Short mmCIF file of C-alpha atoms in Angstrom, two decimals:
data_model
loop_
_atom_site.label_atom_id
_atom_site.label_comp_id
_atom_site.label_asym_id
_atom_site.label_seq_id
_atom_site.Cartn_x
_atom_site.Cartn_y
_atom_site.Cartn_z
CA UNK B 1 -12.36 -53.94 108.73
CA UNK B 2 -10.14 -56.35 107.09
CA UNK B 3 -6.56 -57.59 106.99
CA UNK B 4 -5.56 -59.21 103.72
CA UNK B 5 -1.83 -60.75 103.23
CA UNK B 6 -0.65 -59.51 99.90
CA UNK B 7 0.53 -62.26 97.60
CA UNK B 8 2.89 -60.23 95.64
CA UNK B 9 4.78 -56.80 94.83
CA UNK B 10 2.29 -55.75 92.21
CA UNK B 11 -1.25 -56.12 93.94
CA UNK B 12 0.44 -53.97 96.95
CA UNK B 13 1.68 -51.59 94.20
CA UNK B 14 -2.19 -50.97 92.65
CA UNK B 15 -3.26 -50.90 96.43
CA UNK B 16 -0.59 -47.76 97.52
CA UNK B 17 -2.20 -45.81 94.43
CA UNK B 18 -5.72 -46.63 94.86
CA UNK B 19 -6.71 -46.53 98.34
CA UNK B 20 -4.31 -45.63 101.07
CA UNK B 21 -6.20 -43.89 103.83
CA UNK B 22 -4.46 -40.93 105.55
CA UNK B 23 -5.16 -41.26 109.22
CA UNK B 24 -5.08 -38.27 111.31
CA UNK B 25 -2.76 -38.49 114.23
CA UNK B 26 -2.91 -37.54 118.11
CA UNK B 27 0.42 -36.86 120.26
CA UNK B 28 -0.94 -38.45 123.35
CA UNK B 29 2.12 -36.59 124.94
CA UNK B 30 0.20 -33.23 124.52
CA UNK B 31 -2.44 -34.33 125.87
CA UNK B 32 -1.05 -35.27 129.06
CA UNK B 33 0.97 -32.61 130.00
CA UNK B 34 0.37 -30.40 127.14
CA UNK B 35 -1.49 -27.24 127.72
CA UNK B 36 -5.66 -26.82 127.63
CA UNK B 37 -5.58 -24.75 124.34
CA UNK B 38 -3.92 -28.08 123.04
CA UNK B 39 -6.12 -30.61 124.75
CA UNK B 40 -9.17 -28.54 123.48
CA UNK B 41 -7.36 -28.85 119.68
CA UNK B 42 -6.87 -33.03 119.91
CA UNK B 43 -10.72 -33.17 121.15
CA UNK B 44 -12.09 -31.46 118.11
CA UNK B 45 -9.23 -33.25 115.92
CA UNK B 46 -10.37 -36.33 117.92
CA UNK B 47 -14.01 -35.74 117.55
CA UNK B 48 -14.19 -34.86 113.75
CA UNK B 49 -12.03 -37.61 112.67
CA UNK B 50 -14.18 -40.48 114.24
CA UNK B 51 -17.09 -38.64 112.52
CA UNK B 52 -15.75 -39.38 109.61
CA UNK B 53 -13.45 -42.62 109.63
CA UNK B 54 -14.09 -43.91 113.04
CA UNK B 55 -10.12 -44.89 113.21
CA UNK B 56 -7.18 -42.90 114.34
CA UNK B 57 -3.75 -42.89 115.04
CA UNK B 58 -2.13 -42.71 118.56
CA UNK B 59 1.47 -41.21 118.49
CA UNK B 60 3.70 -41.44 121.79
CA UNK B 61 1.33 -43.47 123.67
CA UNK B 62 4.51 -45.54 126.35
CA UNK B 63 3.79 -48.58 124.60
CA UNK B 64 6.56 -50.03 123.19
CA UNK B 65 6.88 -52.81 120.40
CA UNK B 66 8.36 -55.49 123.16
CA UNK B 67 4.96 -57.86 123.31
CA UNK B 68 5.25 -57.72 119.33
CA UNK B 69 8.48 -58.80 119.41
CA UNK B 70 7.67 -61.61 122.63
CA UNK B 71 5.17 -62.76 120.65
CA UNK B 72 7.04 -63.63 117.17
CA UNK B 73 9.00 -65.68 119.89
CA UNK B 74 5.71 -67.65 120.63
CA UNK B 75 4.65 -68.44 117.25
CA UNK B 76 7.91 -69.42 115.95
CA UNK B 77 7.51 -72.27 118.63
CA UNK B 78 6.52 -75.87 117.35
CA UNK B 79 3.08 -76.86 117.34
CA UNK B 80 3.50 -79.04 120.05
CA UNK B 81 4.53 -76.28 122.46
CA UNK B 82 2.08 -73.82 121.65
CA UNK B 83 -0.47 -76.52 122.02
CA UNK B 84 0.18 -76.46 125.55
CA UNK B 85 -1.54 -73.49 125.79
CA UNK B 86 -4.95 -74.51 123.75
CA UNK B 87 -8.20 -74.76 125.82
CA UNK B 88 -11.03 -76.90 124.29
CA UNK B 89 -14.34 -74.74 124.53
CA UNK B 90 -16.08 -71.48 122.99
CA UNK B 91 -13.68 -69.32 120.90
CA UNK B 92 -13.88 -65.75 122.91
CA UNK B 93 -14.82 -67.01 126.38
CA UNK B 94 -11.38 -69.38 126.90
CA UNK B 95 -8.02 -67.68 127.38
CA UNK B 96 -5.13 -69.34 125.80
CA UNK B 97 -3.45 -70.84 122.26
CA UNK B 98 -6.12 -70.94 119.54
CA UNK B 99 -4.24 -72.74 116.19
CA UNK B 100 -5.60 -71.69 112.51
CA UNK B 101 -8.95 -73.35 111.50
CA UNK B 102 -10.86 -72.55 114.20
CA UNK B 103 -12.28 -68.74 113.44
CA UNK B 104 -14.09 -67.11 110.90
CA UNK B 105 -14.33 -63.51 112.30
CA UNK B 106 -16.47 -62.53 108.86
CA UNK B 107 -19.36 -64.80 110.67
CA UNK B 108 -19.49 -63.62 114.16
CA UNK B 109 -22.65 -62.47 114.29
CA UNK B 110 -24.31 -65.80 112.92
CA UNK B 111 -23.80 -64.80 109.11
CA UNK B 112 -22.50 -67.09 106.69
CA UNK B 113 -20.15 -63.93 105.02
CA UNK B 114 -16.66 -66.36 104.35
CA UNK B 115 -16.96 -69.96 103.53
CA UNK B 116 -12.76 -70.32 104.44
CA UNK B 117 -11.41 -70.14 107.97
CA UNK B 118 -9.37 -66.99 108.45
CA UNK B 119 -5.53 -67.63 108.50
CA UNK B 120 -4.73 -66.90 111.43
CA UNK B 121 -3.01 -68.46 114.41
CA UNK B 122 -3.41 -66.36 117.64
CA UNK B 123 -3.05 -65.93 121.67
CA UNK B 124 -6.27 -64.82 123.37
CA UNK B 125 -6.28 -63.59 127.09
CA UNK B 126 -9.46 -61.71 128.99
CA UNK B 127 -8.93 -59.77 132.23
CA UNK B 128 -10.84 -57.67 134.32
CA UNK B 129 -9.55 -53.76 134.77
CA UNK B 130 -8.26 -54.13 138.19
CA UNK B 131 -5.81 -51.10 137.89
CA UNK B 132 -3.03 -52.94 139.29
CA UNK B 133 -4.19 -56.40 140.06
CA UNK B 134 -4.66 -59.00 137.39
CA UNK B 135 -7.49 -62.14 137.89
CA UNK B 136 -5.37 -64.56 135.57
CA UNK B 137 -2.79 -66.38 137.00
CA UNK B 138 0.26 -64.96 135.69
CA UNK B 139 1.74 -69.00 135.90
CA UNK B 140 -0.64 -69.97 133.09
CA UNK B 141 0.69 -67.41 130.64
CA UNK B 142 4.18 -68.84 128.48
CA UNK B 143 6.98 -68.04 130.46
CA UNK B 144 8.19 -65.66 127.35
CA UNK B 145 4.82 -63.66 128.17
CA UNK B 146 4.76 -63.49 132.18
CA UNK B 147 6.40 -60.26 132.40
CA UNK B 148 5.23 -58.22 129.02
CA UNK B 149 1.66 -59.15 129.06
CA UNK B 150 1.47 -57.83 132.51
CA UNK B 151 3.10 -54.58 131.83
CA UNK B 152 1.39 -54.25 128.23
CA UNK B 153 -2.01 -54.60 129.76
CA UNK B 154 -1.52 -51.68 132.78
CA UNK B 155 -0.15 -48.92 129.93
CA UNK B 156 -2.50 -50.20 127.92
CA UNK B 157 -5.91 -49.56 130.61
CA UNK B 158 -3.82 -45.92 131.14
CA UNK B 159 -3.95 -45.12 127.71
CA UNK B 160 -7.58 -46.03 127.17
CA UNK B 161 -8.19 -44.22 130.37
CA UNK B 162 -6.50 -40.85 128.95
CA UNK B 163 -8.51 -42.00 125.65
CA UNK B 164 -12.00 -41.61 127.75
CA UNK B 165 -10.57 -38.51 128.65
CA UNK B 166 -10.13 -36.84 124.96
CA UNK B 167 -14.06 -38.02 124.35
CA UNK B 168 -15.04 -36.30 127.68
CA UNK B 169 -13.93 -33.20 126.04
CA UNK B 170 -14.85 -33.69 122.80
CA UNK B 171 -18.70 -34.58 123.91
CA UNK B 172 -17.97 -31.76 126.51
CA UNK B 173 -19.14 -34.25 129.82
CA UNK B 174 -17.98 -33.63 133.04
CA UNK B 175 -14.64 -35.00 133.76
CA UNK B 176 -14.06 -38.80 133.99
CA UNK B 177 -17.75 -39.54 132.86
CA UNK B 178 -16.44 -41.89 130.29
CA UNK B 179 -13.77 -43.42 132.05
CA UNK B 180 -16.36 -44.07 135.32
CA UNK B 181 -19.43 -45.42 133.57
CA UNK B 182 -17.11 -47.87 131.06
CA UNK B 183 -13.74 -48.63 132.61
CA UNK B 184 -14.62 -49.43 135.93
CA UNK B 185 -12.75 -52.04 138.09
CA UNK B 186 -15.49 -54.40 136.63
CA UNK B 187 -14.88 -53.90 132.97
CA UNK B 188 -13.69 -56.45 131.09
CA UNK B 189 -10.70 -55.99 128.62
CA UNK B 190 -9.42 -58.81 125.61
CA UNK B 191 -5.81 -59.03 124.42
CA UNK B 192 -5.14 -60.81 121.04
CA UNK B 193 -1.88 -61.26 119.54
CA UNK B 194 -1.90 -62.92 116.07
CA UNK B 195 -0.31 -64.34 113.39
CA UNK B 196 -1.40 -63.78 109.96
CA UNK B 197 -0.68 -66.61 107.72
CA UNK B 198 -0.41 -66.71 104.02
CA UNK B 199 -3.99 -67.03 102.46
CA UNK B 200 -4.37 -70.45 99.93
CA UNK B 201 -6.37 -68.60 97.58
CA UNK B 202 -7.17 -65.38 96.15
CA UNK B 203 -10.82 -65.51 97.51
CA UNK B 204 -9.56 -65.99 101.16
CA UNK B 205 -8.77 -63.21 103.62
CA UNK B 206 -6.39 -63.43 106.42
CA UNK B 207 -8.64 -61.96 108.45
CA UNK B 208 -12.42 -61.50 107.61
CA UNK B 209 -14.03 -58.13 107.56
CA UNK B 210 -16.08 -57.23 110.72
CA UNK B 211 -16.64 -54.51 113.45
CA UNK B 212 -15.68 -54.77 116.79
CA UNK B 213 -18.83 -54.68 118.80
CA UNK B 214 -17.88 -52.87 122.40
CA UNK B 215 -15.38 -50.01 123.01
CA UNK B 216 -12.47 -49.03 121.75
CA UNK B 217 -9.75 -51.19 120.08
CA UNK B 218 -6.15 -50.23 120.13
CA UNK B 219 -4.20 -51.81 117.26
CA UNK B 220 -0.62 -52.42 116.95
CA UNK B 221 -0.02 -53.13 113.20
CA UNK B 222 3.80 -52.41 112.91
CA UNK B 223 5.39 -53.63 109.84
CA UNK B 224 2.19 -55.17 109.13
CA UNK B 225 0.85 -54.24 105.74
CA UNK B 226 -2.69 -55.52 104.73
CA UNK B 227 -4.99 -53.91 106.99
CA UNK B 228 -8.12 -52.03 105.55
CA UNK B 229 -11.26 -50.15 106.95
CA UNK B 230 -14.60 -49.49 105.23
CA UNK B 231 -15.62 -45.46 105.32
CA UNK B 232 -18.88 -45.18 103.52
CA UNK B 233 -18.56 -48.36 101.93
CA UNK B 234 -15.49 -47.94 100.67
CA UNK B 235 -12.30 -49.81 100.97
CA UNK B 236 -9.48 -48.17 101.62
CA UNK B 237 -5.92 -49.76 102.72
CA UNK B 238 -3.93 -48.59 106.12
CA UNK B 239 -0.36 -47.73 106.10
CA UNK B 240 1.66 -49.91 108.95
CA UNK B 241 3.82 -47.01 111.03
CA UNK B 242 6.37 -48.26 113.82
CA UNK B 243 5.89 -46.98 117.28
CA UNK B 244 2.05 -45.85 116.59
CA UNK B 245 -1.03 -47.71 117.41
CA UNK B 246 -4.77 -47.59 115.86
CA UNK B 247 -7.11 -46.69 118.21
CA UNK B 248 -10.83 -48.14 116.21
CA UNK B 249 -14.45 -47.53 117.77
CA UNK B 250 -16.23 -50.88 118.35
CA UNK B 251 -20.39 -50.38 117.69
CA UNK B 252 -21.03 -49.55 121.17
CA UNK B 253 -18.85 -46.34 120.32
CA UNK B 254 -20.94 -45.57 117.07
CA UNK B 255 -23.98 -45.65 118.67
#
């Protein structure tokens, strides 16, 4: 998976006719209080689409586009500002404001794939699952963020929770086996918000291509147009939708 800012009109053009992916979507509504003949029918929608892409799309999932919106706020800050929030020390261990230059997600498992820096700019934050309890200090967060992140991150472990609960009945386990053995009160969750920059050549990516290693990834891309995914080694673009998210299995899913 990729994200690559498109420089102009035409190479978006040649993109729309050559490889837009059509994602198959689940009404997360009809899952919760829909009826079981219509659970049963996401699960085996659910189960034969990450067979075959490993990425779908989440319709009507309570999570709105207000941390989107919180966070152009942030980046349209000065550098000073932002640089408030920047922590000296390993990339995806310390919470906080990391500035462009500093990741090349192409390389994270040691291998020299991109020789450029992705251009990115982003806000990093780990928690633990606590359902209702956070162990951040909301007080280090920008003051823009101390009320959305919060919210974001409890409709967000729901979601994933009902998630768990689609691949219980697609793998037919008993109920809450998923959601027990990997979202515990333990687990550990990551929230990224970035800022894709405009690439300084044609060789460079926004974002480098990789694969999320753990569970599942849930991926607001609204108005966003650049992202792509690899199905049997093949390229193929994503359309942006509003109000939607991508949910994407990290390698601990494939497996």
């Amino acid at each position: 998976m990729y994200v690559h800012t498109f420089d102009n009109d035409n190479h978006q053009n040649q993109c729309d006719d050559m490889c837009l992916l059509n994602i198959n979507e689940i009404d997360m509504s009809k899952f919760i209080s829909g009826t079981n003949e219509e659970k049963k029918e996401i699960a085996l929608l659910f189960d034969k689409t990450f067979h075959e892409y490993g990425i779908i799309r989440l319709m009507n999932t309570n999570i709105t586009s207000e941390l989107i919106d919180k966070s152009k706020e942030f980046f349209s800050l000065n550098l000073e500002t932002k640089l408030k929030y920047y922590v000296n020390g390993p990339y995806y261990e310390i919470p906080g404001y990391k500035p462009t230059g500093l990741e090349s997600v192409a390389n994270y498992k040691g291998q020299k794939k991109a020789s450029y820096s992705d251009s990115v700019e982003a806000f990093y934050n780990i928690f633990k699952s606590q359902s209702k309890q956070f162990n951040f200090s909301i007080d280090q967060l920008p003051e823009l963020f101390r009320d959305v992140i919060p919210d974001y991150i409890l409709k967000a472990r729901q979601l994933i929770t009902y998630v768990h609960s689609i691949v219980d009945m697609a793998l037919e386990l008993d109920e809450n086996t998923f959601d027990k053995n990997y979202t515990n009160d333990n687990a550990i969750f990551s929230l990224r918000l970035t800022k894709y920059l405009p690439t300084k050549n044609e060789e460079q990516l926004a974002f480098g291509e990789h694969q999320d290693f753990l569970g599942f990834t849930l991926i607001q891309n609204d108005n966003v147009p650049g992202l792509e995914v690899n199905v049997n080694r093949t390229w193929f673009r994503v359309e942006s939708k509003p109000d939607t998210l991508l949910l994407v299995g990290g390698e601990f899913i494939e497996r």
